[in-house]
Structures are given as C-alpha cells and as structure tokens.
Amino acid sequence: MNDLLKQPASLNHGRLIWSRPKHYAPFIHLPESSRNIYRVIFIAASLPLMAGIVIFGWRALMVTILSVAGCVITESAYYRITQTPAMHGRMHGAVTGLLLALTLPATVPWYVPITAAVFATIIGKALFGGMGHFLWQPALVGRLAVTVIFAPPLFNTNLVAPAKWSVLAQNRVILGDVCKAKQIEIYHQWQGTPPPTDCDAFKLPRPRKILRKLTLSTDQPPESITSVILKMPPAEDLILGTHGGGIGETSAVIIILAGLYLIHRSYIRSYLPGMFMLAAAITAAVAPVRTGDGLSWQWCPITAEGIEIGFIYVAYHLASGELLLAGWLLATEMTSRPITASAQAIFGILCGAAAMLMRLYLDFPIPAYAAVLLGNTFTPLLDAAVRPRALKRTPHEFYEKI
Amino acid sequence: MSLKLIRPRYGTFSGGIDLPDEKDATLESPITPIEHLSHLYVPLAPVHTTPAKPIVSIGQRVHQGEKIAQSSGDGQVDIFAPVAGRVSKFCQVILPVNTPASLCQNRDEYIIGWRVSPAIELVDLDEFEPFPSTSSTYDWLAADDISLCERIAEGGLITFNQRTVALANYISAARNAGVDTLIANVMENTPYITSDHRILTERGLEVIGGLSIIARAMKVSNVILAVDHRRTDSYRQAIAPSRLHGIRTIALANKYPIGSTAIIIRVLTRRRVRAEGEGLEVGVAVVDAATCLATYRWVVFGEVPAARVVTVSGPAVKNPANLLIPFGAEVGEVFASAGAEPDCVTIHGSVMTGNEIIKCTTPTGESIPAVVSASTNALLAMDQQSASDDVTPTPCIRCGWCSDSCPFRLNVAALNDDFELGRINSAKRRGCMYCIDCGICSYICPARLPLARRIKLLKLAIVEETARR
Ligand code: SF4
Ligand code: SF4
C-alpha cells in the first residue's frame, strides 16, 4: 500500500519518462498546524493555572514548572534515544505537563510532579508510539500513577489526596506559602476570613467530600440534604475557586472561560463538554442518596426536599471537585476523544455519567479523571460503531456496482 | 431588480468549508484572445478513447475551422483546426486525467494524473479570430430535438468539464436515462478561477441560448441555472431572458465544494448520486457555462469549438487574465505570455482538485508538452512555498476536522489509518469510494497529511481488490 506513495523520482509508463509530481492537489493549505493548536490549548489551559497561582500561591507555579519541564525533558530525551519522530512534539509535551499540573494539589513535594511527568510521557505517550497514537490522555495517566504511588501502602500520608486541603487566606494570595496552613475553628467563607496567626493558609475539607457524605457509606449519614448544603462553603467560593482542590480544578468560571475560548477556536466541539455536564447533572439528580437513618436509599434527590434544594444540590455537585476540569479541558483532548461528532456526544455522556457515579459511590480520590480514562478506553470502539451519515442512507449498494 | 428574479438561497449541505476567494485579480478582467502563439499541438483524443484519424498531410495549409481529423466512432469527436496554419508534424501531447477510480483503465494514468494523446502540430499561425460575428445560419427555435442532436453531433462538441465526453453522446445518454432535470453549474467556487463567471457575464445571452438548446435536445423541461449568490448582479443580462426559456435561476451560497456534480445535485434536487456514479443515473444532467457557449456558437453560427476561456492566475503570475486560448496551445507559452515566474509550481485546473503540470519526455529526450484542452478552466502558478506539500507530515492528532468538513462525512482520519496499515477492506467498509476528491481534508489537516491523495490511492486499491476477487 505504502509503496504507491514511494514512487521513484521518475516514472516509466508507456515508454515515456515522467517527472514525478512534487505536489498533489490541493495546492493551498489552511494556515494551521498541530503545533499551533497545542500552543493555543496551552494558552487556554494557562487560565486555570493563573487562578491557581492566585489561590494557592507560588507553590502552584513551582509544581507547574516542574511538571512541564519534566514532560518536555522526558519527551526530548526519549526522542534522542529512540528517534521516534512522533515523540518530537515539544509543544504537546508542554500541554501535557500543564494539564497534569492543573490536576495536582499545590502542596505536593517536588518529586511528585516529576514522577507524574515521567509516567505521563513514558507510559501514557511513548509506549503507544507518541503524539497522536495514545489511547489514554497522558496527563491523566500520570495523575493516576501518582495517586496510586503516593498513597498509604507506600507512603505514610496520602500526598496527592490529603484529608484537608489548604487555601491561602485573602491577605496572603500569590505570595503566601500554601504549606504553612492550620485548621481554624470558625470558617464561613473565604472572603474576609483572616488566617490564623503564624501561617498563610487554612486547612479545609474539599466541598466534594462534604457532599459525598450523603452517598458514601464510610461514616454516619447526615440527617438530610439540606443539612449537608448548609455545611458547604458559599457559592462564590465555588465559582471563583477559593476552596480546596488541585491547582486548576477549583475555579469554575475560569475553567468554563478557557473551554469557551477553545470552542470559539473550534478546537473542541461544544457537544462534548455539554453532554459531559448534562450527563453528570442528570446522574446527580437521579442517583439515590442515603436517608438520615442510613438504612435505606432515596431516589431522585433533586425532588426529595423540594426542587430548590435539589437544584442547589446538583449545582454544588457540578461546581465542586475536578468535574469541570475533566469535562472541559481533559476529556476534550484531541487524540484520546473520538473523531466524529456523534461519537463525541456519546463519549461525553459516558464520561459524565461515569464520573458522577464514581464520585457518588466509590471512595476514590479522582473519580472524574478515572471516568475520562475509562471513556478513552472506548474511543476506538465508538469511532468504529458510529457510522457516517452518507453511508447510513445509501447502504453498501456500491460494492456490487464497481 | 435582479434580486427579485433570483431566489436568494436554495439549500446547503453538511460539511464543506469556506475557501479564501482570491478572485479579485481576474474577476473584472474581460475575456481577451491570446496573442502571438507560435505553434499549436491540437490533441486528437480530447475524449479519452481512440484518437481521431488525421485527414491532413504534413505541409498542408489549413484554415480556421477546417476539419483536420475524422472520428472513428467510439465516443470520439471530429477535430477541427482552431487557427489557420500549416501542418508541420504529428506529435504527442499530455492531457490531464480526472476519471474516477472505478472507470479508469490504466492505473499509471490514474496515479500520475496525465495521459498521452496524439496531436497535430500547426505552425505559421494566422492571428486567432475569436467569435467572428457571422450571421445566424440555423434557426434553432424552429428545430426539433432530433435535428438538434444531429446538429450537435456534427460540430464535434465536447463537454468542457473535468470529465470530457462528446456532448452528443452525453445528450443521448441523458435521453436514454430519462433525465428530467438539467443543471447549468456556474458555481465556480475554488480560488482564483473566474472563467465561467466571465463567460456568463459577457456572453450571458449566448449561454442561456446554448443551455436551452441542450435542454431541448435532451427533452428536459426543468432547467436550472445555478449561480453564486454574491455575483448575481453581474449576470443581470442573462437572467431576464432566461425566464423566456423557462430556465430557473437559483443563487446558492458559496461553500466549497458546492460546485461538484454530486453535491450540486444533492442540494438542488435532493437526489443522491451513487459513489463514483454519474448524475444521469438519478435523472440529472449537469453542464457548465463554457459548454453552453460553445453549443450556441456552433448550433447558431456554425462556429466549431476551437478555444476556451482560461483563467491564468495565481500568486506567481504577473499579469493575471481571462484568456481565450485555442485548443492545443502549449501551457508553457501561455504562462510565459502571462508573465509567470520561472521557478513556480504550475497547476492545470483548480488549486483544490487540479494536477501539477509535470514534465514528460520520450526516451530520445524529446519533451511532450501539456496543452490547453477542453477541461482547462484555469492555469495557475503558485510559489514553491505556498504550494502545500513541502511541509513534512506529522502524525495525525485526531482533531476530527477532516471528518467534520468532508462533504460526505467520511471518517478521514480512520481512512488514513487504513492507508497506513494497508487495510483495504476496512477502508471500503468506511465508504472510501464516496470520496469526490474535493481535497478539503488535505487542505484543513493541521498535521499536513496528504489525505486526499492517500484516499485517491486507496480507491484505486479498492477497485483493484474488487476486480481481483
Ligand atoms: S485533519 Fe488531519 S490531524 Fe485532524 S483528524 Fe484528520 S487526519 Fe488527523
Ligand atoms: S475524503 Fe474525499 S470527499 Fe471527503 S474531504 Fe477528503 S477529498 Fe473531500
């Protein structure tokens, strides 16, 4: 097959000598290249990073630099050694490193982002043959690897999923050290709360963790959905991102802005994040929660205590945790999502529903990322199963006629 | 006023892209006959079958419009001298091939994109006299369809599109197929090309006349003139009389590749053409403005088709123009007269679907020229760097733009995998044969993969595989 393209410099057909065409139609080209696409995605993904630097301070920047440098250096080194041309995409390495950093907490020690970067590049990318060939989003492969490695069996404390997450206080943003954190007694909302003495940050539970009490069977079930919602931080905290979480996971408005910019550049299609969010919302609205006595399950939490409380419950679920980052910037990664529009919509539904189900019923630190990795696994299947429209209407009749 | 006569928009199709227009250089430049040709190589096989037999001898002088070769049937047409001159020798020329894979007889021609045709060289040419204003010799309004068909067959008329056939054969095939719709396709929506636009602007009445002659010969009552909605003002002269002949003018949005036969049939009639099939199979015939003009000139004035309007343009051309060039003019000479830079990529046809003009020599070192023929709607010269394939392809990043923009919604990225892995059956199952070679996928691919070329080769492999079974 390939030897059709590898013609000799001249062809000898019908006793005549033809010079080989150097160009084939079309002779013009859209001024766009893969590198440019990754550059724009890098810029879009820098928006959540900026929010992260404001909320989590200079340590967030350090983690990001380590992770991006780790990815780019591993990639270049791998290319030097094996000469795989598809591993030559430094811009893609940088994007992977940046997305990886967005998923990590700012409090991790230096070796965590570097380990994650090496895993992302070698396992996530190089083993599959490099840029354009991998099955799973490499940044998430790296994230999954460090989640497993830096956890209790190997380490005493859970480095990448601490029980309490730190956030800088309002008067310490950008310059504060997020590791100098203390737990404080009275906390209502981020705005206006001064830090405890001698430190820059306070320790908080993730909002997601509060919500999960309703469904995970680890501790005593709360009395009602309303009582859980009253314990949640106010909505501005979730929208602006001043709550516990990974560097780029927390700020809902910035993540959606970055996603909308990519949609505007037509690098992602609105169906995918749209379906992801819709499926997650419907799952959260319908999937059962535990009742106050902890013995039975109650379906449709959206209507259980009045529709207003139900809506707030679903909205909190969508805005807290890593769901937004996964839906807008990680599931939409080009290579690991399906190609055709309808397959992408199905992929979005699959990932969104799986992310919400895992968050509700599995005690696992990164449910949305795991769901995206699960969805990636089905990408080739979806691509093969969803047939183009031209063929559906006039099936197969041309086989006999040619 | 004209806006009232024209329906603004008719319909569209999924996929497709807006190409850069780039037509400004020649949009307003009138059709001018080319000057100072030193020789012509008149091809004897404008239709891709058995060549016509020459009936002149070397050294003989021929006058403009004199028959110089006699068709031996088999779909070939009679050849006439485009310009008065002296026969100097019998030689060969190369002509582009745009037959679909399932109809191509010679795989090398399909891969190279060119074929060889015998030709007659004319030298000592007189000045080329276009559109001599002879008085009408034939009353076509009174003629019935059979006599119109006979008249068309006498004139050696051919269709001026990419798949050149004898017009008389096309008409009889259309009559046999029971065609009920005739579309004059003046969309012309690839960059640089303005030849059909100029023909309809300057000779609109004659185009309308020719269109209704063809419609009458085909016995078709539903005749549609499809034009670009941005240019309707220029066609005022043609549109008012078109009503008298019962021709509907429909302005379509200019989205590439609406000008391709399968798509324009789908947009205007909602019928779907089989993969690699012809419009005639679904009862639609498609002609272009140049064919209509030539038909009118022959049927009414008895002027044999001798030349066609060619847009000579492109970034590497100093004096872009719409030239009326006799058949058989060497493309090198045309480019020289338009002031093309020496080191450029020369293209026959449009930038999206055309063929690069390549060098061909006999074993003795004699070069075989490429010439202007009926399918030459444009001769374009691009700079080396603006012609795309120089950039090395990188791996497909699965952005999905190719399948988004493919007018047939093929999963082009998967077809590219099939090409790389040699999975011919899988490519066939994905509907590879539906591709119309529009070139959008290559144009848009950020990894710069030569997708359209690869799919073209895949189609050949599929046809060969099917034939072997
Ligand atoms: S346009 Fe090119 S890079 Fe994008 S999916 Fe198609 S083949 Fe791959
Ligand atoms: S696959 Fe064929 S029809 Fe589709 S965009 Fe490419 S060249 Fe055009």
mmCIF file of N, CA, C and O and ligand atoms in Angstrom, chain A residues 34 339, chain B residues 395-403 412-413 416 441 444-449 451, ligand 1:
data_model
loop_
_atom_site.group_PDB
_atom_site.id
_atom_site.type_symbol
_atom_site.label_atom_id
_atom_site.label_comp_id
_atom_site.label_asym_id
_atom_site.label_seq_id
_atom_site.Cartn_x
_atom_site.Cartn_y
_atom_site.Cartn_z
ATOM 1 N N SER A 34 -0.386 21.503 13.807
ATOM 2 C CA SER A 34 -0.588 20.838 15.093
ATOM 3 C C SER A 34 0.055 21.651 16.202
ATOM 4 O O SER A 34 -0.520 21.851 17.264
ATOM 5 N N ILE A 339 -13.566 10.813 17.058
ATOM 6 C CA ILE A 339 -13.401 11.794 15.990
ATOM 7 C C ILE A 339 -14.727 12.398 15.557
ATOM 8 O O ILE A 339 -14.872 13.603 15.495
ATOM 9 N N PRO B 395 2.345 13.113 12.679
ATOM 10 C CA PRO B 395 1.264 12.152 12.926
ATOM 11 C C PRO B 395 -0.085 12.839 13.078
ATOM 12 O O PRO B 395 -0.164 13.973 13.528
ATOM 13 N N CYS B 396 -1.130 12.121 12.691
ATOM 14 C CA CYS B 396 -2.498 12.616 12.864
ATOM 15 C C CYS B 396 -2.766 12.821 14.344
ATOM 16 O O CYS B 396 -2.484 11.947 15.153
ATOM 17 N N ILE B 397 -3.275 13.989 14.706
ATOM 18 C CA ILE B 397 -3.560 14.235 16.116
ATOM 19 C C ILE B 397 -5.034 14.033 16.435
ATOM 20 O O ILE B 397 -5.478 14.354 17.513
ATOM 21 N N ARG B 398 -5.790 13.518 15.495
ATOM 22 C CA ARG B 398 -7.208 13.176 15.686
ATOM 23 C C ARG B 398 -8.035 14.401 16.075
ATOM 24 O O ARG B 398 -8.870 14.340 16.968
ATOM 25 N N CYS B 399 -7.789 15.514 15.417
ATOM 26 C CA CYS B 399 -8.577 16.692 15.731
ATOM 27 C C CYS B 399 -9.993 16.541 15.198
ATOM 28 O O CYS B 399 -10.910 17.191 15.677
ATOM 29 N N GLY B 400 -10.183 15.715 14.172
ATOM 30 C CA GLY B 400 -11.535 15.485 13.665
ATOM 31 C C GLY B 400 -12.012 16.510 12.666
ATOM 32 O O GLY B 400 -13.142 16.436 12.213
ATOM 33 N N TRP B 401 -11.167 17.455 12.285
ATOM 34 C CA TRP B 401 -11.619 18.471 11.331
ATOM 35 C C TRP B 401 -11.890 17.873 9.971
ATOM 36 O O TRP B 401 -12.775 18.340 9.260
ATOM 37 N N CYS B 402 -11.102 16.875 9.608
ATOM 38 C CA CYS B 402 -11.277 16.299 8.280
ATOM 39 C C CYS B 402 -12.671 15.694 8.163
ATOM 40 O O CYS B 402 -13.369 15.935 7.190
ATOM 41 N N SER B 403 -13.091 14.932 9.169
ATOM 42 C CA SER B 403 -14.403 14.322 9.029
ATOM 43 C C SER B 403 -15.516 15.338 9.261
ATOM 44 O O SER B 403 -16.603 15.188 8.724
ATOM 45 N N VAL B 412 -12.203 10.495 7.790
ATOM 46 C CA VAL B 412 -10.978 10.511 7.005
ATOM 47 C C VAL B 412 -9.779 10.080 7.841
ATOM 48 O O VAL B 412 -8.862 9.435 7.346
ATOM 49 N N ALA B 413 -9.786 10.419 9.127
ATOM 50 C CA ALA B 413 -8.650 10.018 9.961
ATOM 51 C C ALA B 413 -8.557 8.495 10.025
ATOM 52 O O ALA B 413 -7.467 7.928 9.966
ATOM 53 N N ASN B 416 -7.176 7.258 6.879
ATOM 54 C CA ASN B 416 -5.730 7.448 6.861
ATOM 55 C C ASN B 416 -5.043 6.301 7.596
ATOM 56 O O ASN B 416 -4.024 5.788 7.134
ATOM 57 N N CYS B 441 -9.993 17.665 2.977
ATOM 58 C CA CYS B 441 -9.331 17.038 4.119
ATOM 59 C C CYS B 441 -7.847 17.404 4.132
ATOM 60 O O CYS B 441 -7.302 17.749 5.181
ATOM 61 N N ILE B 444 -7.304 21.096 5.186
ATOM 62 C CA ILE B 444 -7.609 21.504 6.544
ATOM 63 C C ILE B 444 -6.740 20.800 7.574
ATOM 64 O O ILE B 444 -6.632 21.265 8.709
ATOM 65 N N CYS B 445 -6.089 19.725 7.188
ATOM 66 C CA CYS B 445 -5.413 18.885 8.187
ATOM 67 C C CYS B 445 -4.254 19.642 8.839
ATOM 68 O O CYS B 445 -3.329 20.066 8.169
ATOM 69 N N PRO B 446 -4.293 19.829 10.161
ATOM 70 C CA PRO B 446 -3.201 20.558 10.803
ATOM 71 C C PRO B 446 -1.906 19.751 10.840
ATOM 72 O O PRO B 446 -0.844 20.317 11.045
ATOM 73 N N ALA B 447 -2.004 18.443 10.647
ATOM 74 C CA ALA B 447 -0.779 17.643 10.619
ATOM 75 C C ALA B 447 -0.192 17.585 9.220
ATOM 76 O O ALA B 447 0.811 16.911 9.004
ATOM 77 N N ARG B 448 -0.810 18.253 8.275
ATOM 78 C CA ARG B 448 -0.340 18.321 6.884
ATOM 79 C C ARG B 448 -0.217 16.950 6.232
ATOM 80 O O ARG B 448 0.701 16.692 5.468
ATOM 81 N N LEU B 449 -1.129 16.073 6.557
ATOM 82 C CA LEU B 449 -1.106 14.769 5.906
ATOM 83 C C LEU B 449 -1.722 14.901 4.515
ATOM 84 O O LEU B 449 -2.728 15.594 4.361
ATOM 85 N N LEU B 451 -4.018 13.730 2.790
ATOM 86 C CA LEU B 451 -5.142 12.801 2.925
ATOM 87 C C LEU B 451 -5.849 12.546 1.607
ATOM 88 O O LEU B 451 -6.151 11.402 1.273
HETATM 89 S S1 SF4 C 1 -7.466 16.657 9.986
HETATM 90 FE FE1 SF4 C 1 -5.507 15.567 9.957
HETATM 91 S S2 SF4 C 1 -4.819 15.585 12.092
HETATM 92 FE FE2 SF4 C 1 -7.008 16.107 12.113
HETATM 93 S S3 SF4 C 1 -8.040 14.130 12.419
HETATM 94 FE FE3 SF4 C 1 -7.938 14.488 10.203
HETATM 95 S S4 SF4 C 1 -6.069 13.424 9.567
HETATM 96 FE FE4 SF4 C 1 -5.941 13.679 11.772
#
